[in-house]
XYZ file of C-alpha atoms in Angstrom:
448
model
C -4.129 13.663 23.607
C -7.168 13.717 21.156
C -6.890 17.230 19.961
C -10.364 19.084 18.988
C -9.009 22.358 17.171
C -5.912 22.458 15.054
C -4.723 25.128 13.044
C -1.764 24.888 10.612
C -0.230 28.053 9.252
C 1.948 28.736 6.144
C 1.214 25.747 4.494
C 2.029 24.425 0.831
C -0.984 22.616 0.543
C -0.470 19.886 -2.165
C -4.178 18.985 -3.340
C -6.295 18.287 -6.725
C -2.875 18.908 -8.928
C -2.553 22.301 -7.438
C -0.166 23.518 -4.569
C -0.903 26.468 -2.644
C -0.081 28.456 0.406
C -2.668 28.639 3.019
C -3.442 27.638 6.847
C -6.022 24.847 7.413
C -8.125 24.624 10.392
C -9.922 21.505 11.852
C -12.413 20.964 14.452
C -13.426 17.558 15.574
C -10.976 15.530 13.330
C -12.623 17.124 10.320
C -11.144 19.667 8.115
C -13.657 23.092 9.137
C -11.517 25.760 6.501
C -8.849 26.074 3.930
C -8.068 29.712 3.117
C -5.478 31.787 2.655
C -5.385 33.123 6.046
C -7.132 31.842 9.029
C -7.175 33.463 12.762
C -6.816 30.755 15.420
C -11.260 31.102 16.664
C -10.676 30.251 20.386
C -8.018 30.446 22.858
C -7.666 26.508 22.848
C -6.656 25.952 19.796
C -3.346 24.418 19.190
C -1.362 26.098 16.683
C 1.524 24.690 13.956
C 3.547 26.799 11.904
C 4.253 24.853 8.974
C 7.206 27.348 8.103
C 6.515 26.322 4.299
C 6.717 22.732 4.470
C 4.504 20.991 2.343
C 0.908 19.840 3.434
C -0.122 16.308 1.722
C -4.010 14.602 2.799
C -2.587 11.229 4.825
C -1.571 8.458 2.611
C -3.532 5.235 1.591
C -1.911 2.162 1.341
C -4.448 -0.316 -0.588
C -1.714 -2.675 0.603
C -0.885 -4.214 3.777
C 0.373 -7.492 5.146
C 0.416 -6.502 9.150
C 0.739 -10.326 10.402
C -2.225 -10.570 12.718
C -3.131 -12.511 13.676
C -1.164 -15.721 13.953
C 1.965 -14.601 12.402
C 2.903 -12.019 15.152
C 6.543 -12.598 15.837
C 7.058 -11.051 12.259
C 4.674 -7.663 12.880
C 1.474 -6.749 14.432
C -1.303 -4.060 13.777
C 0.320 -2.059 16.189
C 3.955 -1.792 15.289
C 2.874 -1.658 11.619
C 0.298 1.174 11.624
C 3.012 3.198 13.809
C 5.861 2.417 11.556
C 3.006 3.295 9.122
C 2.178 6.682 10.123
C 5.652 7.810 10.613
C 5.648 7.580 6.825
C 2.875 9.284 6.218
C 0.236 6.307 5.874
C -2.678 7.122 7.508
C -5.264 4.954 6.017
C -4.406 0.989 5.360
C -6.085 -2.134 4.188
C -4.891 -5.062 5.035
C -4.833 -8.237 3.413
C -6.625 -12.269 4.147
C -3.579 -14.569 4.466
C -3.362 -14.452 8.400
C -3.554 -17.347 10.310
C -5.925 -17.890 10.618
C -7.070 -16.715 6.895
C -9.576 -14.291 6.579
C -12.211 -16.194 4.726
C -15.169 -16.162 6.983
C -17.333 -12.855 8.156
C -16.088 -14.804 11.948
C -12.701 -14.614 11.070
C -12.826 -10.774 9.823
C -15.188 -9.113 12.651
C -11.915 -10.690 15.023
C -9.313 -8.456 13.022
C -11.783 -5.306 13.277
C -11.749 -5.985 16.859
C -7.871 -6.137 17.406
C -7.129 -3.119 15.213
C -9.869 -1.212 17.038
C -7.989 -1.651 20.141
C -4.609 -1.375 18.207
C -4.368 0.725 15.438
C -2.481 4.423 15.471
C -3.675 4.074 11.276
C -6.947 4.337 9.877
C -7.821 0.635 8.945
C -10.092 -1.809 6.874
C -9.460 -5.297 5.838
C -10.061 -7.707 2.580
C -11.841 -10.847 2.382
C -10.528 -13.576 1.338
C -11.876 -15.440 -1.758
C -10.822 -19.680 -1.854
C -11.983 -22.247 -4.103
C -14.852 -23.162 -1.558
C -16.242 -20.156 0.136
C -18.422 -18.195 -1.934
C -21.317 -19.008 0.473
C -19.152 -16.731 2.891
C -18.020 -14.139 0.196
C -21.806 -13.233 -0.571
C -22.695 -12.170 2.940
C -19.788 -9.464 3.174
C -21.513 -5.737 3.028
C -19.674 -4.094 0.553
C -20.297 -0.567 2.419
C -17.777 -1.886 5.721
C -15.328 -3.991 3.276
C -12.597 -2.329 1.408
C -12.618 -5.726 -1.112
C -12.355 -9.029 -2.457
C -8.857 -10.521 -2.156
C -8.132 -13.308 -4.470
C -4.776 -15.044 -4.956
C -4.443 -16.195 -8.637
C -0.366 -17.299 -7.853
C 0.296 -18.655 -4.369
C 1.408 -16.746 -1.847
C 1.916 -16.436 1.761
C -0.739 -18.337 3.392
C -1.315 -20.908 0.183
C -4.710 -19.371 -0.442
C -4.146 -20.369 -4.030
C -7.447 -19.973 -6.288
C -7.357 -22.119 -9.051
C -10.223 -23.278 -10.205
C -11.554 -21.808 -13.204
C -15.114 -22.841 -12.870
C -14.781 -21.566 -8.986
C -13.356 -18.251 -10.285
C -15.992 -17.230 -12.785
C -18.518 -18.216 -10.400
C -16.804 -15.475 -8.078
C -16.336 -12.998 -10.834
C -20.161 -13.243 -12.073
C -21.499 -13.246 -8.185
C -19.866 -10.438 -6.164
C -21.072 -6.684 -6.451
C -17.962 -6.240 -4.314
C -14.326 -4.827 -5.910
C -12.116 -7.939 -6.791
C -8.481 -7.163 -6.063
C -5.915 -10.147 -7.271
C -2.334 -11.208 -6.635
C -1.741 -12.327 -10.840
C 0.868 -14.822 -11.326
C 0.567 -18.147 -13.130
C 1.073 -21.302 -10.931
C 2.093 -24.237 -12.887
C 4.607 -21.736 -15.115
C 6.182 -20.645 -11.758
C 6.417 -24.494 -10.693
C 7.929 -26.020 -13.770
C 10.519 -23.247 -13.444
C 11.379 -23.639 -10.089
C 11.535 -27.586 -10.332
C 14.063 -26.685 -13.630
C 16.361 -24.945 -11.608
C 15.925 -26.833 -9.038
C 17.446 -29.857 -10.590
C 20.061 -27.605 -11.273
C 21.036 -26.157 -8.202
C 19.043 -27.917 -5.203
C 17.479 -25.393 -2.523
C 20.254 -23.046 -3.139
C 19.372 -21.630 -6.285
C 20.713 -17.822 -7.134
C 18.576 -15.512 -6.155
C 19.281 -13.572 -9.939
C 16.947 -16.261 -11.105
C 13.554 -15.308 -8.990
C 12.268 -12.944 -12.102
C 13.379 -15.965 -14.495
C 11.362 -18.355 -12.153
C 8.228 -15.971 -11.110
C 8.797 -14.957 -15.107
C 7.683 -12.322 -17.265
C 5.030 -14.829 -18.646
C 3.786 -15.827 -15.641
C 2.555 -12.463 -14.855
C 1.060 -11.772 -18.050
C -0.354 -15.349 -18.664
C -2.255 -14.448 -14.958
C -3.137 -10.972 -15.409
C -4.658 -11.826 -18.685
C -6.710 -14.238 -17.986
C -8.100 -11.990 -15.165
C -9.076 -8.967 -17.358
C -10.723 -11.593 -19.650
C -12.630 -13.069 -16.942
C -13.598 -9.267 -15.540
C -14.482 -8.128 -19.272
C -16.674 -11.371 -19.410
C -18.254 -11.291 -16.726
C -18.775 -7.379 -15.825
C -17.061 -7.625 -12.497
C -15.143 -4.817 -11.154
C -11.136 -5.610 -10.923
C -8.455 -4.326 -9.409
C -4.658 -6.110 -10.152
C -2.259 -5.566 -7.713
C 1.740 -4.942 -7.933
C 2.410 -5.014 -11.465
C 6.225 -6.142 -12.382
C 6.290 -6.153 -16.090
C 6.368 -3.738 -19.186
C 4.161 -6.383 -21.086
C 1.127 -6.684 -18.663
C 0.835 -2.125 -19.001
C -0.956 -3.510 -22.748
C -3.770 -4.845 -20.596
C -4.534 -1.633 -19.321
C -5.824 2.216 -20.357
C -5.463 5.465 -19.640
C -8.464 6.631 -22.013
C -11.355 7.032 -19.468
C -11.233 8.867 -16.006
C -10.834 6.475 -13.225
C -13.828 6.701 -11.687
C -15.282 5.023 -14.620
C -12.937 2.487 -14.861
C -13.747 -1.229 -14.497
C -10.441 -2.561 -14.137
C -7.937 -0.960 -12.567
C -3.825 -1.212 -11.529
C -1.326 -0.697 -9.409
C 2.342 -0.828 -8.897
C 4.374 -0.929 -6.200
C 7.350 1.028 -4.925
C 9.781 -1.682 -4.583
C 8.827 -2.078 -8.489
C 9.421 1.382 -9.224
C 13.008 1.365 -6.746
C 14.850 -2.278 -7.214
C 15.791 -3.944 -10.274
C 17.327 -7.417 -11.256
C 20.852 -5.754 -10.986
C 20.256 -5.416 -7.007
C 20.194 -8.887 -6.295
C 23.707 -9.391 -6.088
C 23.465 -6.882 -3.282
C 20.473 -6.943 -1.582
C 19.889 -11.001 -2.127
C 16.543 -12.364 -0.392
C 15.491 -8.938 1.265
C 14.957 -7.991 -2.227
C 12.915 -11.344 -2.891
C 9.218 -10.162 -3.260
C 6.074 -12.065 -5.498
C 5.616 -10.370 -8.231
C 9.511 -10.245 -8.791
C 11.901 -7.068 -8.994
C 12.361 -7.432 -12.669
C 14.180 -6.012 -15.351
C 15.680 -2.122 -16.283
C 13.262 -2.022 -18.489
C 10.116 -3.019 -16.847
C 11.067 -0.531 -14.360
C 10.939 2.053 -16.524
C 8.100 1.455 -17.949
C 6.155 0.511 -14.550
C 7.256 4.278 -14.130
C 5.653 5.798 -17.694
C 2.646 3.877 -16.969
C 2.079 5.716 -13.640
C 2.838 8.997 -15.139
C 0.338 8.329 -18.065
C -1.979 6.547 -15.905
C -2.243 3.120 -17.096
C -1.763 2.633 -13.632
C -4.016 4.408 -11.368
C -2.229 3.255 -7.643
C 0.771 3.577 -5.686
C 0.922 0.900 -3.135
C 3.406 -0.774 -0.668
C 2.690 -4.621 -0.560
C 4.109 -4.314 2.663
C 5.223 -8.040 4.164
C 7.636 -8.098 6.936
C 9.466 -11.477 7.557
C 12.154 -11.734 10.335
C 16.079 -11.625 8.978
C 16.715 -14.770 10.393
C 13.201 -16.144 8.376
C 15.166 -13.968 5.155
C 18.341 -15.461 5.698
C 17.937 -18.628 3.983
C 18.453 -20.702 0.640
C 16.264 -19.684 -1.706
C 13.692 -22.098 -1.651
C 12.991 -21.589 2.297
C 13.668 -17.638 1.959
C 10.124 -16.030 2.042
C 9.093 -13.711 -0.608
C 7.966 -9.677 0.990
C 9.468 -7.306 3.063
C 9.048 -4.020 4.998
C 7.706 -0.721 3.032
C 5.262 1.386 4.972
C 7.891 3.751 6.579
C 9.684 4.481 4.108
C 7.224 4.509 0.694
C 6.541 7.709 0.396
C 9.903 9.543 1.077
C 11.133 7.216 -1.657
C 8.406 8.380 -3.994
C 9.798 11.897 -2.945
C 13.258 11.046 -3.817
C 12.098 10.247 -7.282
C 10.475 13.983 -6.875
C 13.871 15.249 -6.423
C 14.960 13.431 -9.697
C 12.317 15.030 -11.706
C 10.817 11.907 -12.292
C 7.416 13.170 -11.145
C 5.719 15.804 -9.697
C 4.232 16.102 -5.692
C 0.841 16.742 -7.085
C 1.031 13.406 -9.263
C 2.306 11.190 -5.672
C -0.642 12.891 -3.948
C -2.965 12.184 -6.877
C -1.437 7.973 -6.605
C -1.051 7.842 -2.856
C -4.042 9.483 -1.695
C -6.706 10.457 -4.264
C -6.719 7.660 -6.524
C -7.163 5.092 -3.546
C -9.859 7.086 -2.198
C -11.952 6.994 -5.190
C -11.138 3.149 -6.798
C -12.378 1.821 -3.570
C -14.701 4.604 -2.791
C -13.501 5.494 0.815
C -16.125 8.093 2.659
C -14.250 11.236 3.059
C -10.881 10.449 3.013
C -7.777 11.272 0.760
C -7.996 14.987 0.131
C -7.658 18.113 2.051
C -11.185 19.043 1.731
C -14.049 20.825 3.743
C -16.032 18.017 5.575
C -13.572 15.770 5.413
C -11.607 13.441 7.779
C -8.763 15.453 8.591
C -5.723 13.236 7.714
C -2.394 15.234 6.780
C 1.119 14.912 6.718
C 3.684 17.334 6.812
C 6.655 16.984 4.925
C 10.227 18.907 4.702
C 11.193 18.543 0.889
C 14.929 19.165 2.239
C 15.848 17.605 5.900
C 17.904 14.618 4.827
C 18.235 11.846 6.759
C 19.836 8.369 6.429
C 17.824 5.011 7.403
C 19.055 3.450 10.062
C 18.904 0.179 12.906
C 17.733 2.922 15.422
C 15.535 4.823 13.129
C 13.367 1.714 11.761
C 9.542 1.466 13.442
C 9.038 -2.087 11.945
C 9.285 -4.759 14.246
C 10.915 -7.551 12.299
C 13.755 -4.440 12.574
C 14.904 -4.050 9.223
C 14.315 -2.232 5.752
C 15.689 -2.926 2.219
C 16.485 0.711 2.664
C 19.083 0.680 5.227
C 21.970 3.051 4.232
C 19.681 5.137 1.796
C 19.707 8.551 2.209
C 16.499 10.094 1.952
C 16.136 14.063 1.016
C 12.751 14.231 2.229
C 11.573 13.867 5.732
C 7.688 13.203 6.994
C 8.083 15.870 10.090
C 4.299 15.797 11.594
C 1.385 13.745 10.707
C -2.170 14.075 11.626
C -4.886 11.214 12.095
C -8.732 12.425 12.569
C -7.225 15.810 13.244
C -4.450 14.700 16.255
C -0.858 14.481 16.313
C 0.196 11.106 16.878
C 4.184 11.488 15.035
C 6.421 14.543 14.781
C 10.270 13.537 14.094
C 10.599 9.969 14.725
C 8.579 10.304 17.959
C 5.262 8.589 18.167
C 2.529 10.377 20.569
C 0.713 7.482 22.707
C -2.359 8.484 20.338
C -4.994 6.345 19.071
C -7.447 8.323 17.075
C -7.903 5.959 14.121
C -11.373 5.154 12.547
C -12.761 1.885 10.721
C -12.875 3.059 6.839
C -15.910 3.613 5.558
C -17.454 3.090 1.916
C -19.663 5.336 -0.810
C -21.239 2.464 -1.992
């Protein structure tokens, strides 16, 4: 049921690095008032008692690999942006490498189409860049695009850019934000043919960050701040892995007048090489899990904000897809559902505060790719909350995973935090592992 006027009492509101207690009222799937105390203003509205828990604006994940289409029997728009809100996501963008790929305005208008139909989760999508469509790439409207999505290492899809010539031209030609997958593809393949010789298709999965190296990032990334400082186009690098890449980057000028811009994601910030022997392949992502130490300092960078983003890189594969040597094991796996309670478990650890996962999850998106009125808890704007018990534990389970490949690199963890209610466009579509057969989501919009 759509719902027209909300109310939610006794609210911490966590918003702008402040937390306060209030009730906030919305009419219309737009946040109306955010005081102290508000009286419900007509007999239908429907009211929650937040009984304390803490108010966050919806999540957005800059992010997303949802499968669709082509690739279904692994995830879908649907099951994702459920399994998405139930963590809190309310806002995704989705990525080109579908099948097909997502490099022609054609090929994009389709996946608008399906996740209007689809979606439970606010939704836009990138376009894809290859070494032969720039025709294509300067006909996208940056106002109803989130991006530019170019893959500088291969990846899922083998939408591999690699010519330099190509590249610049893209850099010099788009108005539009260039985000890029950085790794470097002729290190990764003389290290993979090395161990290769050395251990066939069964090669120990220890060696993926020696393979998909250190120097491989940086050698990538590099070359793509160069190539954005040459050329005066605005760039965006996605899923950082390593402590020597954070030199590329500053935290000396506010973000919104940033040119180039970073992320990390949370597998980066959870895993490192020491869970391999554990988790094996489900633990096999591009970037690599890397070292200790790049871990750490992944996590000082996003406190000091050399990196501006908190992302998922969500890419579900099936187990039985997983399960294999690594040379035919896919790289990616499932995050949406369960990013942001880990990001709250590193709360618990004092590792960082709610206001600063607020200000990385749902602020900083909002303004690097200049969504219209979404990421705060703000008068006017879309009303997209979450609602979160800082101390209902709960263990992740078989039965309590929304993805549909039906797995998590997160099964066993107990979580402290739990995402109890969120709100799309003003509605309740999750409370408590139940999903509400609403679809209320909106195309994102852009300031630009």
């Amino acid at each position: 049921m759509i719902m027209n006027r909300v109310l939610i009492k006794n609210a911490n509101i966590v918003n702008e690095g402040k937390i306060f207690n209030g009730d906030v009222y919305i009419e219309n799937g737009v946040f109306k008032e955010i005081a102290e105390q508000i009286s419900a203003k007509s007999p239908d509205v429907q009211i929650f008692d937040a009984e304390g828990k803490y108010l966050l604006p919806g999540v957005i994940d800059d992010q997303v690999h949802f499968r669709e289409p082509g690739l279904t029997h692994k995830a879908n728009i649907e099951t994702e942006s459920k399994a998405a809100i139930s963590g809190g996501i309310t806002s995704f963008i989705e990525m080109p490498n579908t099948v097909p790929q997502t490099t022609t305005i054609e090929k994009l208008e389709e996946k608008f189409e399906i996740a209007a139909k689809t979606s439970y989760a606010n939704y836009s999508f990138m376009f894809g860049g290859t070494n032969d469509n720039l025709e294509e790439i300067l006909k996208v409207d940056p106002k109803k695009v989130a991006a530019l999505k170019l893959f500088l290492g291969s990846s899922t899809g083998n939408m591999l850019v690699d010519d330099p010539a190509t590249l610049e031209k893209i850099f010099s030609s788009t108005d539009l934000l260039i985000a890029v997958h950085c790794e470097d593809e002729q290190t990764i393949r003389d290290n993979t043919a090395k161990y290769v010789e050395q251990y066939g298709d069964d090669i120990p999965i220890e060696f993926h960050p020696v393979i998909r190296s250190e120097d491989a990032c940086y050698l990538s990334s590099s070359n793509a701040v160069a190539l954005a400082k040459k050329t005066g186009a605005r760039l965006h690098v996605f899923h950082l892995s390593t402590a020597k890449e954070l030199e590329l980057f500053t935290n000396k000028i506010p973000l919104q007048e940033k040119k180039i811009t970073a992320e990390v994601c949370i597998h980066h910030l959870w895993f490192s090489d020491k869970d391999y022997k554990e988790k094996g392949t489900l633990i096999k992502w591009n970037p690599a899990v890397k070292t200790a130490k790049d871990k750490d300092a992944l996590f000082a960078a996003l406190l000091d904000d050399r990196l501006d983003v908190i992302a998922t890189d969500h890419a579900p594969h099936t187990l039985e897809e997983k399960d294999n040597v690594y040379t035919k094991a896919p790289s990616g796996g499932p995050l949406v559902q369960h990013a942001l309670p880990a990001m709250l478990e590193f709360y618990h650890q004092d590792k960082i505060t709610l206001e600063k996962i607020v200000e990385k999850m749902c602020h900083n998106p909002a303004i690097l790719f200049q969504i219209e009125k979404r990421g705060y808890i703000k008068e006017g704007y879309h009303a997209d909350a979450v609602l979160v018990d800082i101390n209902a534990p709960w263990t992740v389970t078989k039965d309590n995973i929304a993805y549909k490949c039906g797995w998590s690199p997160f099964e066993g963890t107990t979580f402290k935090s739990r995402i109890t209610h969120t709100f799309v466009n003003g509605s309740l579509v999750y409370k408590n592992f139940k999903f509400y057969d609403v679809q209320n989501a909106q195309r994102l919009t852009f300031d630009r």
